[in-house]
CSV table of C-alpha atoms and ligand atoms in Angstrom, one decimal:
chain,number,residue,atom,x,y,z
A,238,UNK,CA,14.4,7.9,-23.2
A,239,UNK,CA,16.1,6.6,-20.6
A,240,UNK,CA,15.6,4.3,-17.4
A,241,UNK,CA,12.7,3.3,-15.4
A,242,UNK,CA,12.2,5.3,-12.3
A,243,UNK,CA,10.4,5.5,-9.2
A,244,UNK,CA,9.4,8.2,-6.5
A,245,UNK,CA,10.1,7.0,-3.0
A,246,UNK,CA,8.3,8.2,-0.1
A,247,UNK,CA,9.9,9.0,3.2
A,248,UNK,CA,8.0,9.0,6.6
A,249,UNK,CA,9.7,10.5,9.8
A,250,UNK,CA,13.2,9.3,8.1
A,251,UNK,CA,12.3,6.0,7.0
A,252,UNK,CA,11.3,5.0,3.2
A,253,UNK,CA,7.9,3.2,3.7
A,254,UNK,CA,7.4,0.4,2.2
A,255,UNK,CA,5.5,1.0,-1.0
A,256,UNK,CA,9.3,2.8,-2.3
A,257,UNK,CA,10.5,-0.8,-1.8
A,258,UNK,CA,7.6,-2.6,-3.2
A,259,UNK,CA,7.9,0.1,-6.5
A,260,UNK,CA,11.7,-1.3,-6.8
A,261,UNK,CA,10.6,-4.5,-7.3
A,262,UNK,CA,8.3,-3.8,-10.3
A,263,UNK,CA,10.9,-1.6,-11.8
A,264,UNK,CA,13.6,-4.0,-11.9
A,265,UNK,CA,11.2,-5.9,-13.5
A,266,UNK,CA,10.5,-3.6,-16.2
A,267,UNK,CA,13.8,-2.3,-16.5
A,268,UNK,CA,15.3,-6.2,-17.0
A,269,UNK,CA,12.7,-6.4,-20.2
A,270,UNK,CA,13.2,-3.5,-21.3
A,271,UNK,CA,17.4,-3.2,-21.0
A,272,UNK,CA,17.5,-0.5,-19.3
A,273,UNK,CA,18.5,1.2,-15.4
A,274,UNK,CA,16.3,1.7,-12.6
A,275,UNK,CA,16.5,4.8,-10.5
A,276,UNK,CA,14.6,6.3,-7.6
A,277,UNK,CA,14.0,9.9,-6.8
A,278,UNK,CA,13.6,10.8,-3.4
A,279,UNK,CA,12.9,14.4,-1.9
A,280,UNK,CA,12.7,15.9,1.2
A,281,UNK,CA,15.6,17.7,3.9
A,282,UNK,CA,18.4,15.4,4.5
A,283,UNK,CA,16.8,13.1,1.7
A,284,UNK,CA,20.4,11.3,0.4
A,285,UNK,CA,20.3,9.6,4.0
A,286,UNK,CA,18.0,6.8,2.5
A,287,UNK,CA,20.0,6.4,-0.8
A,288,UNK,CA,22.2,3.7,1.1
A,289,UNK,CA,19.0,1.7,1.0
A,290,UNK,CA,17.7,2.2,-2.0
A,291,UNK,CA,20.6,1.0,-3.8
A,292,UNK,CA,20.6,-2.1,-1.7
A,293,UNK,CA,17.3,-3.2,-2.9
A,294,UNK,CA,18.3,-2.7,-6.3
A,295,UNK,CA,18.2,1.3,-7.5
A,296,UNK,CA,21.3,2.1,-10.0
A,297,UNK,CA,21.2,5.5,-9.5
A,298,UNK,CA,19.1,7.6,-7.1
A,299,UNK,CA,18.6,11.4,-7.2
A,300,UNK,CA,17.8,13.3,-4.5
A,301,UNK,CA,16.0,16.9,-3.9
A,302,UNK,CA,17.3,17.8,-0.6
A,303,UNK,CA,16.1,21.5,0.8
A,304,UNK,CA,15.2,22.3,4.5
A,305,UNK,CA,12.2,23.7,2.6
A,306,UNK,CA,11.2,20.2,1.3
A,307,UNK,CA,10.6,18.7,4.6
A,308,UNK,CA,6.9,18.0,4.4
A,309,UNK,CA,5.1,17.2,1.4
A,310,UNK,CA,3.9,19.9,-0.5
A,311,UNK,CA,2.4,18.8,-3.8
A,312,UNK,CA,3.3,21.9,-6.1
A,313,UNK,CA,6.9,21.8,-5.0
A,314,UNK,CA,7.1,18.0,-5.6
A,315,UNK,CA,5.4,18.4,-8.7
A,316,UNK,CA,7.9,20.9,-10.0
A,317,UNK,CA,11.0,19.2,-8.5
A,318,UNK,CA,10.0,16.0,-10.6
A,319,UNK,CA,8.8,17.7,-13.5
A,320,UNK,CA,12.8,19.1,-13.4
A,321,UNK,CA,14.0,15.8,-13.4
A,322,UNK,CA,12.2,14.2,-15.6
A,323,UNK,CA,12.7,17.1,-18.2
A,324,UNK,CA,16.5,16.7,-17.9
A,325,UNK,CA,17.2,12.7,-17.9
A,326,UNK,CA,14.0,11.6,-20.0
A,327,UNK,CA,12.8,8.4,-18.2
A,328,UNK,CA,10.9,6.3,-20.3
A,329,UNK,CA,8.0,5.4,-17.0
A,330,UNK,CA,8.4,7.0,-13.5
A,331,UNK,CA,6.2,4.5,-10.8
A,332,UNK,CA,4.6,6.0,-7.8
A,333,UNK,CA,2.7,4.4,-5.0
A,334,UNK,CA,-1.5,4.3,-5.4
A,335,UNK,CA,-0.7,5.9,-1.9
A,336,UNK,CA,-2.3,9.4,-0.9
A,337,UNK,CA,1.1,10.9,-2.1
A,338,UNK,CA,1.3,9.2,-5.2
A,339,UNK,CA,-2.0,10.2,-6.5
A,340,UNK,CA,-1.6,13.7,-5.6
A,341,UNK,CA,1.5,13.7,-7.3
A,342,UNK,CA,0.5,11.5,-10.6
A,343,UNK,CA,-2.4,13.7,-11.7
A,344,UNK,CA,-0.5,16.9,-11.4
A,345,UNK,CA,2.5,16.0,-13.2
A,346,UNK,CA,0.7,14.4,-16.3
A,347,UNK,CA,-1.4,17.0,-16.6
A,348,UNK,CA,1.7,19.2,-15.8
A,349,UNK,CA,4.0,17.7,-18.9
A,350,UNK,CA,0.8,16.3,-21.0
A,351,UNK,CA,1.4,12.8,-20.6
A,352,UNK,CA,0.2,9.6,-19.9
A,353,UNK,CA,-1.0,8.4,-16.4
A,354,UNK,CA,-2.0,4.9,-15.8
A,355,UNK,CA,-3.2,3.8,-12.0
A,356,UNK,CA,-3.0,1.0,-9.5
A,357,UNK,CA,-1.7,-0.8,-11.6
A,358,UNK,CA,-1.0,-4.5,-10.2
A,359,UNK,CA,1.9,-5.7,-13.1
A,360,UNK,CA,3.6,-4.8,-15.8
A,361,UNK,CA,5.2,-6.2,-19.4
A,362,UNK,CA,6.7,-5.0,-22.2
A,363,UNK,CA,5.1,-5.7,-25.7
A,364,UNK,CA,6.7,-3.7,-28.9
A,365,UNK,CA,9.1,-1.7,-26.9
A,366,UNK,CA,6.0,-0.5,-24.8
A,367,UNK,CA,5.2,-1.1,-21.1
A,368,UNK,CA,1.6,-2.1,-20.9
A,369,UNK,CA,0.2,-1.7,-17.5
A,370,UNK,CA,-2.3,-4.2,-16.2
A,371,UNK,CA,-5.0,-3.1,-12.9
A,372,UNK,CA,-8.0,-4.6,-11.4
A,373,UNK,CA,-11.1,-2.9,-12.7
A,374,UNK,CA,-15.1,-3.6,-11.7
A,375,UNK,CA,-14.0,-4.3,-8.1
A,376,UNK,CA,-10.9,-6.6,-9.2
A,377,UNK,CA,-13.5,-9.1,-11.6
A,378,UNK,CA,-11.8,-7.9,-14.4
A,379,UNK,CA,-8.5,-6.8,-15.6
A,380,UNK,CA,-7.5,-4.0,-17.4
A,381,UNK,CA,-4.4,-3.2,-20.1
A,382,UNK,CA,-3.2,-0.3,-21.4
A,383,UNK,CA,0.2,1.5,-23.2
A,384,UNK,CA,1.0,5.1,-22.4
A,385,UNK,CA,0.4,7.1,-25.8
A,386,UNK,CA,3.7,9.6,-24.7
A,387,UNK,CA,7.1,9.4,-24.6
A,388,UNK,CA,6.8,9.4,-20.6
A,389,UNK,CA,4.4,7.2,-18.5
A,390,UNK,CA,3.4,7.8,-15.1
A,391,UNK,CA,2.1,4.6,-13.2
A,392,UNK,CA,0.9,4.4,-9.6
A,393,UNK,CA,1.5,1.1,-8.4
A,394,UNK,CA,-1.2,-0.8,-5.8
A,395,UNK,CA,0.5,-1.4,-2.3
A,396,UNK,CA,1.5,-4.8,-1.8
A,397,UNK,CA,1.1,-6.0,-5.6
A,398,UNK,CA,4.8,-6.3,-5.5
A,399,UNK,CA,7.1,-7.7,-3.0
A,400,UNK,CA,9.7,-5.8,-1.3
A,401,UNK,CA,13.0,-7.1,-3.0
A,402,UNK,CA,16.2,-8.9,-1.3
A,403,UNK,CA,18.1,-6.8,0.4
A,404,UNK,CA,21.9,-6.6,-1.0
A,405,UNK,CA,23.9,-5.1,1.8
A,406,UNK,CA,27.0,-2.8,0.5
A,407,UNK,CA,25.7,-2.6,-3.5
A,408,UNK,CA,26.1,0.6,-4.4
A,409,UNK,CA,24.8,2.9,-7.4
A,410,UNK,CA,24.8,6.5,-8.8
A,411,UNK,CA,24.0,9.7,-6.5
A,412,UNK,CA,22.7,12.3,-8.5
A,413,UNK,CA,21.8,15.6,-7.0
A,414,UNK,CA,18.4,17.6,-8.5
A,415,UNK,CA,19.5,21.4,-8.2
A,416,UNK,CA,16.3,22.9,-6.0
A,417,UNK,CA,15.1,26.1,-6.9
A,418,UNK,CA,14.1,27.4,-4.0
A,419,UNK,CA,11.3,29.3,-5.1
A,420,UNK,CA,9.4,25.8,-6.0
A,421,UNK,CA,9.1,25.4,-2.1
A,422,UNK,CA,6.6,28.5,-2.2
A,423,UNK,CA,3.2,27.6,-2.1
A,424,UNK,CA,-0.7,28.3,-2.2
A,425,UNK,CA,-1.3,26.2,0.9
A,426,UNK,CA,1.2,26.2,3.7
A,427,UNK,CA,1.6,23.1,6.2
A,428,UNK,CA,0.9,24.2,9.5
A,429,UNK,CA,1.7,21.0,11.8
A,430,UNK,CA,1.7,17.1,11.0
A,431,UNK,CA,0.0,15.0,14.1
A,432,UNK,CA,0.9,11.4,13.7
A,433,UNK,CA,-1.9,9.2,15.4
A,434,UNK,CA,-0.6,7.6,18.7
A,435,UNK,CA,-1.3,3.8,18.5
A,436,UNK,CA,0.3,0.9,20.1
A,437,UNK,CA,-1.6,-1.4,17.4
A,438,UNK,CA,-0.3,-2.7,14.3
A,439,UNK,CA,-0.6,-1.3,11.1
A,440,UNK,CA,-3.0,-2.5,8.8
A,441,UNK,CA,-1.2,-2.3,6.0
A,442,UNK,CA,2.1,-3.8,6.9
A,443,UNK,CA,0.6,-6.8,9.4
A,444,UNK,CA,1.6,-10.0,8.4
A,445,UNK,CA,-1.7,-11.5,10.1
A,446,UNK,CA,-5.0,-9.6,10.1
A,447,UNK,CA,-8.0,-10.6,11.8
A,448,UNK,CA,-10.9,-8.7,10.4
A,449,UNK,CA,-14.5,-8.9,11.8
A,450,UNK,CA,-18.1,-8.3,10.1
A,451,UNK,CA,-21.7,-7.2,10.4
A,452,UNK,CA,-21.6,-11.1,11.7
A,453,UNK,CA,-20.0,-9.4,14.9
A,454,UNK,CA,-23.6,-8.2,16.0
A,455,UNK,CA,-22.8,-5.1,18.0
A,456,UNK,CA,-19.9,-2.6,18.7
A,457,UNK,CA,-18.8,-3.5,22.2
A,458,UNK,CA,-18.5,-7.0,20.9
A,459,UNK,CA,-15.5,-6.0,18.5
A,460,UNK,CA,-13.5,-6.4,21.9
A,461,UNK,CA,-13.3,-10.2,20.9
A,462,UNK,CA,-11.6,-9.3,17.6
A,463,UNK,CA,-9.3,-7.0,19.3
A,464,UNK,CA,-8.5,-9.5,21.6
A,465,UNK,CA,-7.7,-12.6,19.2
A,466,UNK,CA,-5.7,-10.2,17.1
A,467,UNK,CA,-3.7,-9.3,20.3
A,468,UNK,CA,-2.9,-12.7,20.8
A,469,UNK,CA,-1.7,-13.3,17.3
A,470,UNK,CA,0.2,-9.9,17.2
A,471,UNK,CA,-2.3,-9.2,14.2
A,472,UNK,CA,-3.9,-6.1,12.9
A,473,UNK,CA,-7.5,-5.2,13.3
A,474,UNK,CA,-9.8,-5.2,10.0
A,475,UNK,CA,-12.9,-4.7,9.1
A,476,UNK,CA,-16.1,-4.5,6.5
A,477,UNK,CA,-17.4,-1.6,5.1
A,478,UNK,CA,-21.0,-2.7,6.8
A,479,UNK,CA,-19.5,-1.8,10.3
A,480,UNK,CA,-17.4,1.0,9.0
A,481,UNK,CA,-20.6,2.5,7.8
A,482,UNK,CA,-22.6,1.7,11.1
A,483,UNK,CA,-19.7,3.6,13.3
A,484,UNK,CA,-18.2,0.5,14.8
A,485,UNK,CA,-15.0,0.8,13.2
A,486,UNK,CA,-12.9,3.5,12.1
A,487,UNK,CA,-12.6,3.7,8.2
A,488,UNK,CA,-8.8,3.3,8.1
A,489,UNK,CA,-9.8,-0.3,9.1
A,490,UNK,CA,-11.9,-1.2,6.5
A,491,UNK,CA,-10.4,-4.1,3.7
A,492,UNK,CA,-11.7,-3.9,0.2
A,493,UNK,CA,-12.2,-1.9,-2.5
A,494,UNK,CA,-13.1,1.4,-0.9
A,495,UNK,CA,-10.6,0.1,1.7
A,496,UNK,CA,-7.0,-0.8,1.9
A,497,UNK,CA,-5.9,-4.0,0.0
A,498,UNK,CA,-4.0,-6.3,1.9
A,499,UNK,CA,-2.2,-8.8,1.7
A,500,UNK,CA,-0.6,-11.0,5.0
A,501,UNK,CA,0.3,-14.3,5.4
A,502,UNK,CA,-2.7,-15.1,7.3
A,503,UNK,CA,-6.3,-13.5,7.1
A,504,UNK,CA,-9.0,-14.3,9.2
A,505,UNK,CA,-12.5,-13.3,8.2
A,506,UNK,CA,-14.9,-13.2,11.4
A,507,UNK,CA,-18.8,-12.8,10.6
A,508,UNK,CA,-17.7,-11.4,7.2
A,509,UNK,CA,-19.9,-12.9,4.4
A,510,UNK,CA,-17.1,-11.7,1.5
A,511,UNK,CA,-18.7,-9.4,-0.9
A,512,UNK,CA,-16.8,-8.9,-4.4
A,513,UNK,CA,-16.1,-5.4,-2.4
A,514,UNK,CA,-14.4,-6.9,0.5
A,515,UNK,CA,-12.8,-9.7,-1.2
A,516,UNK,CA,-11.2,-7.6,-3.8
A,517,UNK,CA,-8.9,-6.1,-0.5
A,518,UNK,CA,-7.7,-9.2,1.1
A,519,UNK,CA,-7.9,-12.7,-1.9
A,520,UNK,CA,-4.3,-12.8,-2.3
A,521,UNK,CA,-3.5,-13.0,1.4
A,522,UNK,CA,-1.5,-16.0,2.0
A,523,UNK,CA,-3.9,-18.4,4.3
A,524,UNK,CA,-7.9,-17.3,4.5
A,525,UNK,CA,-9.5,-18.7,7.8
A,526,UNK,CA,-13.4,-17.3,7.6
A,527,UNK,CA,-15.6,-18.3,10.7
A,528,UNK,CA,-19.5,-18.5,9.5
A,529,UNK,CA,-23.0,-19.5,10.8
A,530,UNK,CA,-23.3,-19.7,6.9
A,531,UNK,CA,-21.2,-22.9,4.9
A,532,UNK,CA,-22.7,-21.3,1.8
A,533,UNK,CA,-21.3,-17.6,2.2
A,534,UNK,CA,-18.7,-16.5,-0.2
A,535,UNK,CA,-16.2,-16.0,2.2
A,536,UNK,CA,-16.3,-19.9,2.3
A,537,UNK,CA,-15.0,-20.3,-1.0
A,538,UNK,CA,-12.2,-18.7,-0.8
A,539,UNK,CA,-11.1,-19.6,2.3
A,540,UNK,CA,-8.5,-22.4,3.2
A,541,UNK,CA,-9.7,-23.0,6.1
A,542,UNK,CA,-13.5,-22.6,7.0
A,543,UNK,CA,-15.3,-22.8,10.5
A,544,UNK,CA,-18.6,-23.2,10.7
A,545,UNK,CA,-20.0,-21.4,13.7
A,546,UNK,CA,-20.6,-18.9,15.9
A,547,UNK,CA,-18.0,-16.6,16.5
A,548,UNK,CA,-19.2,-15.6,20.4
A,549,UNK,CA,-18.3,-19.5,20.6
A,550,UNK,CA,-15.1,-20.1,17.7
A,551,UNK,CA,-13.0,-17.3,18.9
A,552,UNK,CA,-12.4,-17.7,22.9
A,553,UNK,CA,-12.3,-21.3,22.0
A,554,UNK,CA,-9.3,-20.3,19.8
A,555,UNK,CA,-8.0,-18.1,21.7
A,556,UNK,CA,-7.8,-20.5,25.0
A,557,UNK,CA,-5.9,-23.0,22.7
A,558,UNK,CA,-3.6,-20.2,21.5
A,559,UNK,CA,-3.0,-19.3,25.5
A,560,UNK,CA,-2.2,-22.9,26.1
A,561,UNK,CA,0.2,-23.3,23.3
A,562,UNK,CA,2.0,-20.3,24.1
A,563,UNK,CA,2.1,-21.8,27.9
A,564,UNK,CA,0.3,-18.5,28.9
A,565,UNK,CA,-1.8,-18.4,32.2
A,566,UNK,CA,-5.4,-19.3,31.1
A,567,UNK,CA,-8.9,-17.5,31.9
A,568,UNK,CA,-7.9,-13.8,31.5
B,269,LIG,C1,-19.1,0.6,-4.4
B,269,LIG,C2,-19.0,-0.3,-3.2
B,269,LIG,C3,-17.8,-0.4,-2.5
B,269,LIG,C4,-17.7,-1.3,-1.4
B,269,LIG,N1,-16.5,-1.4,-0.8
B,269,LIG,C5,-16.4,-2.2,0.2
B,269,LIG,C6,-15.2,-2.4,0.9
B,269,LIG,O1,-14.2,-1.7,0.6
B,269,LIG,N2,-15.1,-3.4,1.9
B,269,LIG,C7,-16.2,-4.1,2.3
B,269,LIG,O2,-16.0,-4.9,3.2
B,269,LIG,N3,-17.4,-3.9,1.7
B,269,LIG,C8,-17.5,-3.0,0.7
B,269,LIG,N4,-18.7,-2.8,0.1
B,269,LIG,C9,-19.9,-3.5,0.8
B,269,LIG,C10,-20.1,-4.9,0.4
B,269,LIG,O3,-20.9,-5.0,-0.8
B,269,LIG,C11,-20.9,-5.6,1.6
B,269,LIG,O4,-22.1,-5.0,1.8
B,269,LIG,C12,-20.1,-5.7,2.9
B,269,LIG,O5,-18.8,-6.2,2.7
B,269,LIG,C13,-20.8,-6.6,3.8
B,269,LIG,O6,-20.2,-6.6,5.1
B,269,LIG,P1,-20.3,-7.8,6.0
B,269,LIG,O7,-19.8,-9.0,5.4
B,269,LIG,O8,-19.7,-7.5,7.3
B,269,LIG,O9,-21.9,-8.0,6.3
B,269,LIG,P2,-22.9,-9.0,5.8
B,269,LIG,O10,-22.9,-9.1,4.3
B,269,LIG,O11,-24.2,-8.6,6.5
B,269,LIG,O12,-22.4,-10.4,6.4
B,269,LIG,C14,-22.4,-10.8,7.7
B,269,LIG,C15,-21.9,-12.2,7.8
B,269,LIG,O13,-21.8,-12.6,9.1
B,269,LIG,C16,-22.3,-13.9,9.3
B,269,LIG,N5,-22.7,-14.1,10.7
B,269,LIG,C17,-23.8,-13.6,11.3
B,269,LIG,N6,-23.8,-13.9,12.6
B,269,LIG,C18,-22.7,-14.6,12.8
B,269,LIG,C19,-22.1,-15.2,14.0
B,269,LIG,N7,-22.6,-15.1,15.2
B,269,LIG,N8,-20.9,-15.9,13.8
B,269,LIG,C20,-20.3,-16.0,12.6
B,269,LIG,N9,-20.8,-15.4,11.5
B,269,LIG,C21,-22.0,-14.7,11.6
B,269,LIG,C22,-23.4,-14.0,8.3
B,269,LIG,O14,-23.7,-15.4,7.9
B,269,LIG,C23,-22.9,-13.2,7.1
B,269,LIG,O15,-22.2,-14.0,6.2
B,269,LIG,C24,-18.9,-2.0,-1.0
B,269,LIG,C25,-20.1,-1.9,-1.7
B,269,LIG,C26,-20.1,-1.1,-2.8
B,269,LIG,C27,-21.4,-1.0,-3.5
């Protein structure tokens, strides 16, 4: 058994950030454990990222590269892993808790029989064994558990982990995974890949999010979230009560059948912080909630909380954001 490895995950050419974030958590494991960390990446012209993966901290990285392998296809990834890991023996391979990670989790354990632990938030070694720790019960309690097999799959919750230091110029190992061209053959064939068109800012990757609530009182009156995010270059967030009522589009929604994030500043507007919700945004790095209610839970966890009306809080702020910036006031 050798090395602790991770799967990175390429988007239009660029490694997203969760194959950074996975780095991190393996050097971790791998500095306990004495050991390398590699990365596997797939896909056509995949060595192209290598240069980067080795500068935040891969030893070696091996790569699947076939025109074929261009999209994600799950069977073929499955198999092209499965390969890999039948040849060098790591000891734990990490994948994001991402859509692709998932996918690609379940199939390979059940694929080489063995043991698949996920979103898991950190990791330690006890007895030689990595023992993987997640949130369970809507993040209230926490969960341990070893792999029972010589290999363990992990998927790893976005943002748990920091995205390492880059070391420009440190270089590592290229190893090449020979494709077998018939793994690219599949049940289901990818037909065409639309990427949305949106000037906004990603969710997931915003380092400020300002996220509004049932407290917002109807649809049309999201525009005053959209427009204080604007002026903090922030994304747009939201509960699952205004998911569910059609005000918001799901992909916004924070907490636990949401995305978990984790930005420098989060501002909770007429959000009264359920377990669920909170569970999706605690660890952010400042919590500004703006209630009618002192005694919400949102309150509590908040460093800084405004008592109010948001109709009245938020164009106040955003005036006094305009005038700081030295913007023209009144638009
Ligand atoms: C299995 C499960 C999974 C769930 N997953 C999620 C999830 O991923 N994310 C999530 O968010 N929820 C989730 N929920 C739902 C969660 O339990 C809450 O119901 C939801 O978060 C409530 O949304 P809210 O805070 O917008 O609404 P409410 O609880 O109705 O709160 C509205 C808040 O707005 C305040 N308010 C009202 N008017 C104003 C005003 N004018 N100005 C300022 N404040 C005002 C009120 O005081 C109140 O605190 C889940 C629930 C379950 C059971």
């Amino acid at each position: 058994m050798s090395g602790v490895w991770t799967v990175a995950e390429i988007s239009g050419g660029e490694i997203k950030a969760i194959s950074f974030e996975l780095l991190t958590a393996a050097r971790q494991l791998a500095d306990t454990l004495g050991t390398t960390v590699g990365s596997v990446v797939i896909g056509h012209e995949a060595a192209s990222v290598a240069g980067s993966l080795f500068a935040c901290g891969a030893d070696e990285v091996a790569v699947a590269e076939s025109p074929a392998l261009a999209n994600f296809a799950p069977e073929a990834w499955t198999k092209v892993i499965a390969s890999f890991a039948a040849e060098h023996h790591p000891q734990v391979i990490l994948l994001g808790h991402s859509a692709l990670g998932k996918d690609l989790a379940g199939r390979l354990a059940v694929r080489l029989g063995t043991s698949v632990i996920a979103d898991c938030t950190h990791f330690a070694v006890a007895g030689g064994k990595v023992v993987c720790t997640r949130p369970i019960f809507g993040g209230t309690m926490l969960s341990s558990a070893v792999g029972t097999t010589a290999l363990t799959f992990a998927t790893v919750r976005p943002k748990a982990f920091a995205r390492p230091n880059e070391q420009p110029g440190r270089e590592g190992k290229l190893l090449r995974i020979a494709v077998d061209e018939s793994w690219a053959r599949s049940r289901t064939e990818t037909l065409e890949i639309t990427r949305e068109q949106t000037a906004a800012i990603g969710l997931a990757d915003a380092e400020i999010v300002v996220s509004g609530g049932r407290g917002v009182g109807t649809p049309d009156k999201f525009e005053l979230i959209e427009r204080l995010a604007a002026q903090l270059g922030a994304a747009v967030g939201a509960s699952r009560a205004v998911v569910d009522a059609g005000w918001r589009p799901h992909k916004e929604q924070v907490g636990q059948t949401g995305r978990t994030v984790s930005p420098k500043l989060y501002v909770a507007c007429g959000i009264s912080g359920a377990i669920q919700h909170l569970v999706g945004m605690r660890t952010s790095g400042t919590i500004v909630a703006i209630n009618t209610d002192a005694e919400a839970p949102i309150m509590k966890v908040a460093n800084v909380a405004v008592v109010g009306d948001l109709q009245e809080v938020i164009p106040a702020v955003i005036e006094e954001l305009k005038k700081r910036a030295g913007a023209p006031q009144g638009v």
